[in-house]
Amino acid sequence: QVQLVESGGGLVQPGESLRLSCQASGNIFSINVMGWYRQAPGKERELVGTITSGSSINYADSVKGRFTVSRDYAGNTVYLQMNSLKPEDTAVYYCNVRSPFWNIWGQGTQVTVSS
């Protein structure tokens, strides 16, 4: 019942910034957590950052201090502001929205950091 639309990926040079957006629509009233994960080629999907309905935020150590997760006023959009990007940040980034009863993933958006 919840649909996710991701946007904002692209190709940037090291040190530059990108902002990803994930807008949720449908029955969003039971959402507890919104956030971002990423998967590099040949590797497992890993946590980037999440934000709960109580505004508690968790970040992976590899992105702490560089990335910021936030939600809009209505709580239906989650953002990932990525600063000081490194080549090792290159991955497909997936939006994730979950409740105690279900877990939904976005389609993924490619982020490539290269000179």
Coordinates of N, CA and C in Angstrom, one line a residue:
Q1 N 0.8 -1.2 0.0 CA 0.0 0.0 0.0 C 0.8 1.3 0.0
V2 N 2.1 1.1 0.4 CA 3.0 2.3 0.4 C 3.9 2.2 -0.9
Q3 N 4.0 3.3 -1.6 CA 4.8 3.4 -2.8 C 5.9 4.4 -2.5
L4 N 7.1 4.1 -2.9 CA 8.3 4.9 -2.7 C 8.8 5.4 -4.1
V5 N 9.1 6.7 -4.2 CA 9.7 7.2 -5.4 C 11.0 7.9 -5.0
E6 N 12.2 7.4 -5.5 CA 13.5 7.9 -5.2 C 14.0 8.8 -6.3
S7 N 14.8 9.7 -6.0 CA 15.4 10.6 -7.0 C 16.7 11.2 -6.4
G8 N 17.5 11.8 -7.3 CA 18.7 12.5 -6.8 C 20.0 11.9 -7.1
G9 N 20.1 10.7 -7.6 CA 21.3 10.0 -7.8 C 22.0 10.6 -9.0
G10 N 23.3 10.3 -9.2 CA 24.0 10.7 -10.4 C 25.5 10.5 -10.2
L11 N 26.3 11.1 -11.1 CA 27.7 11.1 -11.2 C 28.3 12.4 -10.6
V12 N 29.2 12.2 -9.7 CA 29.9 13.4 -9.1 C 31.3 13.1 -8.9
Q13 N 32.1 14.1 -8.8 CA 33.6 14.0 -8.5 C 33.8 13.9 -7.0
P14 N 34.9 13.3 -6.6 CA 35.2 13.2 -5.1 C 35.2 14.6 -4.5
G15 N 34.6 14.7 -3.3 CA 34.5 15.9 -2.5 C 33.2 16.7 -2.8
E16 N 32.5 16.3 -3.8 CA 31.2 17.0 -4.1 C 30.1 16.4 -3.3
S17 N 28.9 17.0 -3.5 CA 27.7 16.6 -2.7 C 26.6 16.2 -3.6
L18 N 25.7 15.4 -3.1 CA 24.4 15.0 -3.7 C 23.4 14.9 -2.6
R19 N 22.1 15.1 -3.0 CA 21.0 15.0 -2.1 C 20.0 14.0 -2.7
L20 N 19.7 12.9 -2.0 CA 18.7 12.0 -2.4 C 17.4 12.2 -1.7
S21 N 16.3 12.0 -2.4 CA 15.0 12.1 -1.9 C 14.2 10.8 -2.1
C22 N 13.3 10.5 -1.1 CA 12.4 9.4 -1.2 C 11.1 9.8 -0.7
Q23 N 10.1 9.9 -1.5 CA 8.8 10.3 -1.2 C 7.9 9.1 -1.1
A24 N 7.2 8.9 0.1 CA 6.3 7.8 0.3 C 4.8 8.3 0.1
S25 N 4.0 7.5 -0.5 CA 2.6 7.8 -0.6 C 1.8 6.5 -0.3
G26 N 0.5 6.7 0.0 CA -0.3 5.6 0.4 C -0.6 5.7 1.9
N27 N -0.7 4.5 2.5 CA -0.9 4.4 3.9 C 0.4 4.4 4.7
I28 N 0.7 5.7 5.1 CA 2.0 5.9 5.7 C 1.9 6.1 7.2
F29 N 0.7 5.9 7.8 CA 0.5 6.3 9.1 C 1.1 5.4 10.2
S30 N 1.5 4.2 9.8 CA 2.1 3.2 10.7 C 3.6 3.1 10.5
I31 N 4.2 4.0 9.8 CA 5.6 4.0 9.6 C 6.4 4.3 10.9
N32 N 7.4 3.5 11.2 CA 8.2 3.7 12.3 C 9.6 4.2 12.0
V33 N 10.1 3.7 10.8 CA 11.5 4.0 10.4 C 11.5 4.3 8.9
M34 N 12.3 5.3 8.6 CA 12.6 5.6 7.2 C 14.1 5.8 7.1
G35 N 14.7 5.4 6.0 CA 16.1 5.6 5.9 C 16.7 5.0 4.6
W36 N 18.0 4.9 4.6 CA 18.8 4.6 3.4 C 19.8 3.5 3.7
Y37 N 19.9 2.6 2.7 CA 20.9 1.6 2.6 C 21.5 1.7 1.3
R38 N 22.7 1.0 1.2 CA 23.4 1.0 -0.1 C 24.0 -0.3 -0.4
Q39 N 24.2 -0.6 -1.7 CA 24.8 -1.9 -2.1 C 25.8 -1.6 -3.2
A40 N 27.0 -1.8 -3.0 CA 28.1 -1.7 -4.0 C 28.1 -3.0 -4.8
P41 N 28.7 -3.0 -6.1 CA 28.7 -4.2 -6.9 C 29.5 -5.3 -6.2
G42 N 28.8 -6.5 -6.2 CA 29.4 -7.6 -5.6 C 29.4 -7.7 -4.0
K43 N 28.8 -6.7 -3.4 CA 28.8 -6.6 -1.9 C 27.4 -6.7 -1.4
E44 N 27.3 -6.9 -0.1 CA 26.0 -7.0 0.6 C 25.5 -5.6 0.8
R45 N 24.1 -5.5 0.9 CA 23.5 -4.2 1.2 C 23.9 -3.8 2.7
E46 N 24.1 -2.6 2.9 CA 24.5 -2.1 4.2 C 23.8 -0.8 4.6
L47 N 23.7 -0.6 5.9 CA 23.1 0.6 6.5 C 23.9 1.8 6.1
V48 N 23.1 2.9 5.7 CA 23.7 4.2 5.6 C 23.2 5.1 6.8
G49 N 21.9 5.3 6.9 CA 21.4 6.0 8.0 C 19.9 5.9 8.0
T50 N 19.3 5.9 9.2 CA 17.9 5.8 9.4 C 17.4 6.8 10.4
I51 N 16.1 7.2 10.3 CA 15.5 8.1 11.3 C 14.1 7.5 11.7
T52 N 13.8 7.5 13.0 CA 12.6 6.9 13.5 C 11.5 7.9 13.6
S53 N 10.3 7.4 13.9 CA 9.2 8.3 14.2 C 9.4 9.2 15.4
G54 N 10.3 8.8 16.3 CA 10.7 9.6 17.4 C 11.9 10.5 17.2
S55 N 12.3 10.6 15.9 CA 13.4 11.4 15.5 C 14.8 10.9 16.0
S56 N 14.9 9.7 16.3 CA 16.2 9.1 16.6 C 16.9 8.7 15.3
I57 N 18.2 9.1 15.2 CA 18.9 8.9 14.0 C 20.1 8.0 14.2
N58 N 20.3 7.0 13.3 CA 21.5 6.2 13.4 C 22.2 6.3 12.1
Y59 N 23.6 6.3 12.1 CA 24.4 6.4 11.0 C 25.5 5.3 11.0
A60 N 25.8 4.8 9.8 CA 27.0 4.0 9.8 C 28.3 4.8 10.1
D61 N 29.2 4.1 10.7 CA 30.5 4.8 11.0 C 31.2 5.4 9.8
S62 N 31.0 4.8 8.7 CA 31.7 5.2 7.4 C 31.2 6.5 6.9
V63 N 29.9 6.9 7.3 CA 29.3 8.1 6.7 C 29.1 9.2 7.8
K64 N 29.3 8.8 9.0 CA 29.0 9.8 10.1 C 29.9 11.0 10.0
G65 N 29.2 12.2 10.1 CA 29.9 13.4 9.9 C 29.9 14.0 8.5
R66 N 29.5 13.1 7.5 CA 29.5 13.5 6.1 C 28.0 13.5 5.6
F67 N 27.2 12.5 6.0 CA 25.9 12.3 5.5 C 24.9 12.7 6.6
T68 N 23.7 13.2 6.1 CA 22.6 13.6 7.1 C 21.3 13.1 6.6
V69 N 20.6 12.4 7.4 CA 19.2 11.9 7.1 C 18.2 12.9 7.8
S70 N 17.2 13.2 7.0 CA 16.2 14.1 7.6 C 14.8 13.7 6.9
R71 N 13.7 14.2 7.6 CA 12.4 14.0 7.1 C 11.7 15.4 7.0
D72 N 10.7 15.5 6.1 CA 10.0 16.7 5.9 C 8.9 16.9 7.0
Y73 N 8.3 18.0 7.0 CA 7.3 18.4 8.0 C 6.2 17.3 8.2
A74 N 5.7 16.8 7.1 CA 4.6 15.8 7.1 C 5.1 14.4 7.3
G75 N 6.4 14.2 7.3 CA 6.9 12.9 7.6 C 6.8 11.9 6.4
N76 N 6.5 12.4 5.2 CA 6.3 11.5 4.1 C 7.4 11.5 3.1
T77 N 8.5 12.2 3.4 CA 9.7 12.3 2.5 C 10.9 12.2 3.4
V78 N 11.8 11.3 3.0 CA 13.1 11.2 3.7 C 14.2 11.6 2.7
Y79 N 15.2 12.3 3.3 CA 16.3 12.8 2.4 C 17.6 12.3 2.9
L80 N 18.5 12.2 2.0 CA 19.9 11.9 2.4 C 20.8 12.9 1.8
Q81 N 21.3 13.8 2.6 CA 22.3 14.8 2.2 C 23.7 14.2 2.3
M82 N 24.4 14.1 1.2 CA 25.7 13.4 1.1 C 26.8 14.5 0.8
N83 N 27.7 14.8 1.7 CA 28.7 15.7 1.5 C 30.1 15.0 1.5
S84 N 31.1 15.7 1.0 CA 32.4 15.1 0.9 C 32.5 13.7 0.4
L85 N 31.8 13.5 -0.7 CA 31.7 12.1 -1.2 C 33.0 11.5 -1.6
K86 N 33.2 10.2 -1.4 CA 34.4 9.5 -1.7 C 34.1 8.4 -2.7
P87 N 35.1 8.0 -3.5 CA 34.9 6.9 -4.5 C 34.2 5.7 -3.8
E88 N 34.6 5.3 -2.6 CA 34.0 4.2 -1.9 C 32.5 4.3 -1.5
D89 N 32.0 5.5 -1.7 CA 30.5 5.7 -1.5 C 29.8 5.3 -2.8
T90 N 30.4 4.9 -3.8 CA 29.8 4.5 -5.1 C 28.9 3.2 -4.8
A91 N 27.6 3.3 -5.1 CA 26.7 2.2 -4.8 C 25.4 2.5 -5.3
V92 N 24.5 1.6 -5.3 CA 23.1 1.8 -5.5 C 22.5 2.1 -4.1
Y93 N 21.8 3.2 -4.0 CA 21.2 3.6 -2.7 C 19.7 3.3 -2.7
Y94 N 19.3 2.6 -1.7 CA 17.9 2.2 -1.6 C 17.2 2.9 -0.4
C95 N 16.1 3.5 -0.7 CA 15.2 4.0 0.4 C 14.5 2.8 1.1
N96 N 14.3 2.9 2.4 CA 13.7 1.8 3.1 C 12.6 2.4 4.1
V97 N 11.4 1.9 4.1 CA 10.4 2.3 5.0 C 9.8 1.1 5.6
R98 N 9.7 1.1 6.9 CA 9.1 -0.1 7.6 C 8.3 0.3 8.8
S99 N 7.4 -0.6 9.2 CA 6.6 -0.6 10.3 C 6.8 -1.9 11.1
P100 N 6.1 -2.1 12.2 CA 6.2 -3.4 12.9 C 5.7 -4.6 12.1
F101 N 5.0 -4.3 11.0 CA 4.3 -5.3 10.3 C 4.8 -5.5 8.8
W102 N 5.5 -4.6 8.3 CA 6.0 -4.7 6.9 C 7.3 -3.9 6.7
N103 N 7.9 -4.2 5.6 CA 9.2 -3.6 5.2 C 9.2 -3.4 3.7
I104 N 9.3 -2.1 3.3 CA 9.2 -1.8 1.8 C 10.5 -1.1 1.4
W105 N 11.0 -1.5 0.2 CA 12.2 -0.9 -0.4 C 11.9 -0.1 -1.7
G106 N 12.6 1.0 -1.9 CA 12.5 1.7 -3.1 C 13.2 1.0 -4.2
Q107 N 13.1 1.5 -5.4 CA 13.7 0.9 -6.6 C 15.3 1.0 -6.7
G108 N 15.8 2.0 -5.9 CA 17.2 2.2 -5.9 C 17.7 3.3 -6.9
T109 N 18.7 4.0 -6.5 CA 19.2 5.1 -7.4 C 20.7 5.0 -7.3
Q110 N 21.3 5.1 -8.5 CA 22.8 4.9 -8.6 C 23.5 6.2 -8.2
V111 N 24.5 6.1 -7.4 CA 25.4 7.1 -7.0 C 26.8 6.7 -7.4
T112 N 27.5 7.5 -8.2 CA 28.8 7.2 -8.7 C 29.7 8.3 -8.4
V113 N 30.8 8.1 -7.6 CA 31.8 9.1 -7.3 C 33.1 8.7 -8.0
S114 N 33.4 9.5 -8.9 CA 34.6 9.2 -9.7 C 35.1 10.5 -10.4
S115 N 36.4 10.6 -10.6 CA 37.0 11.7 -11.3 C 37.1 11.4 -12.8

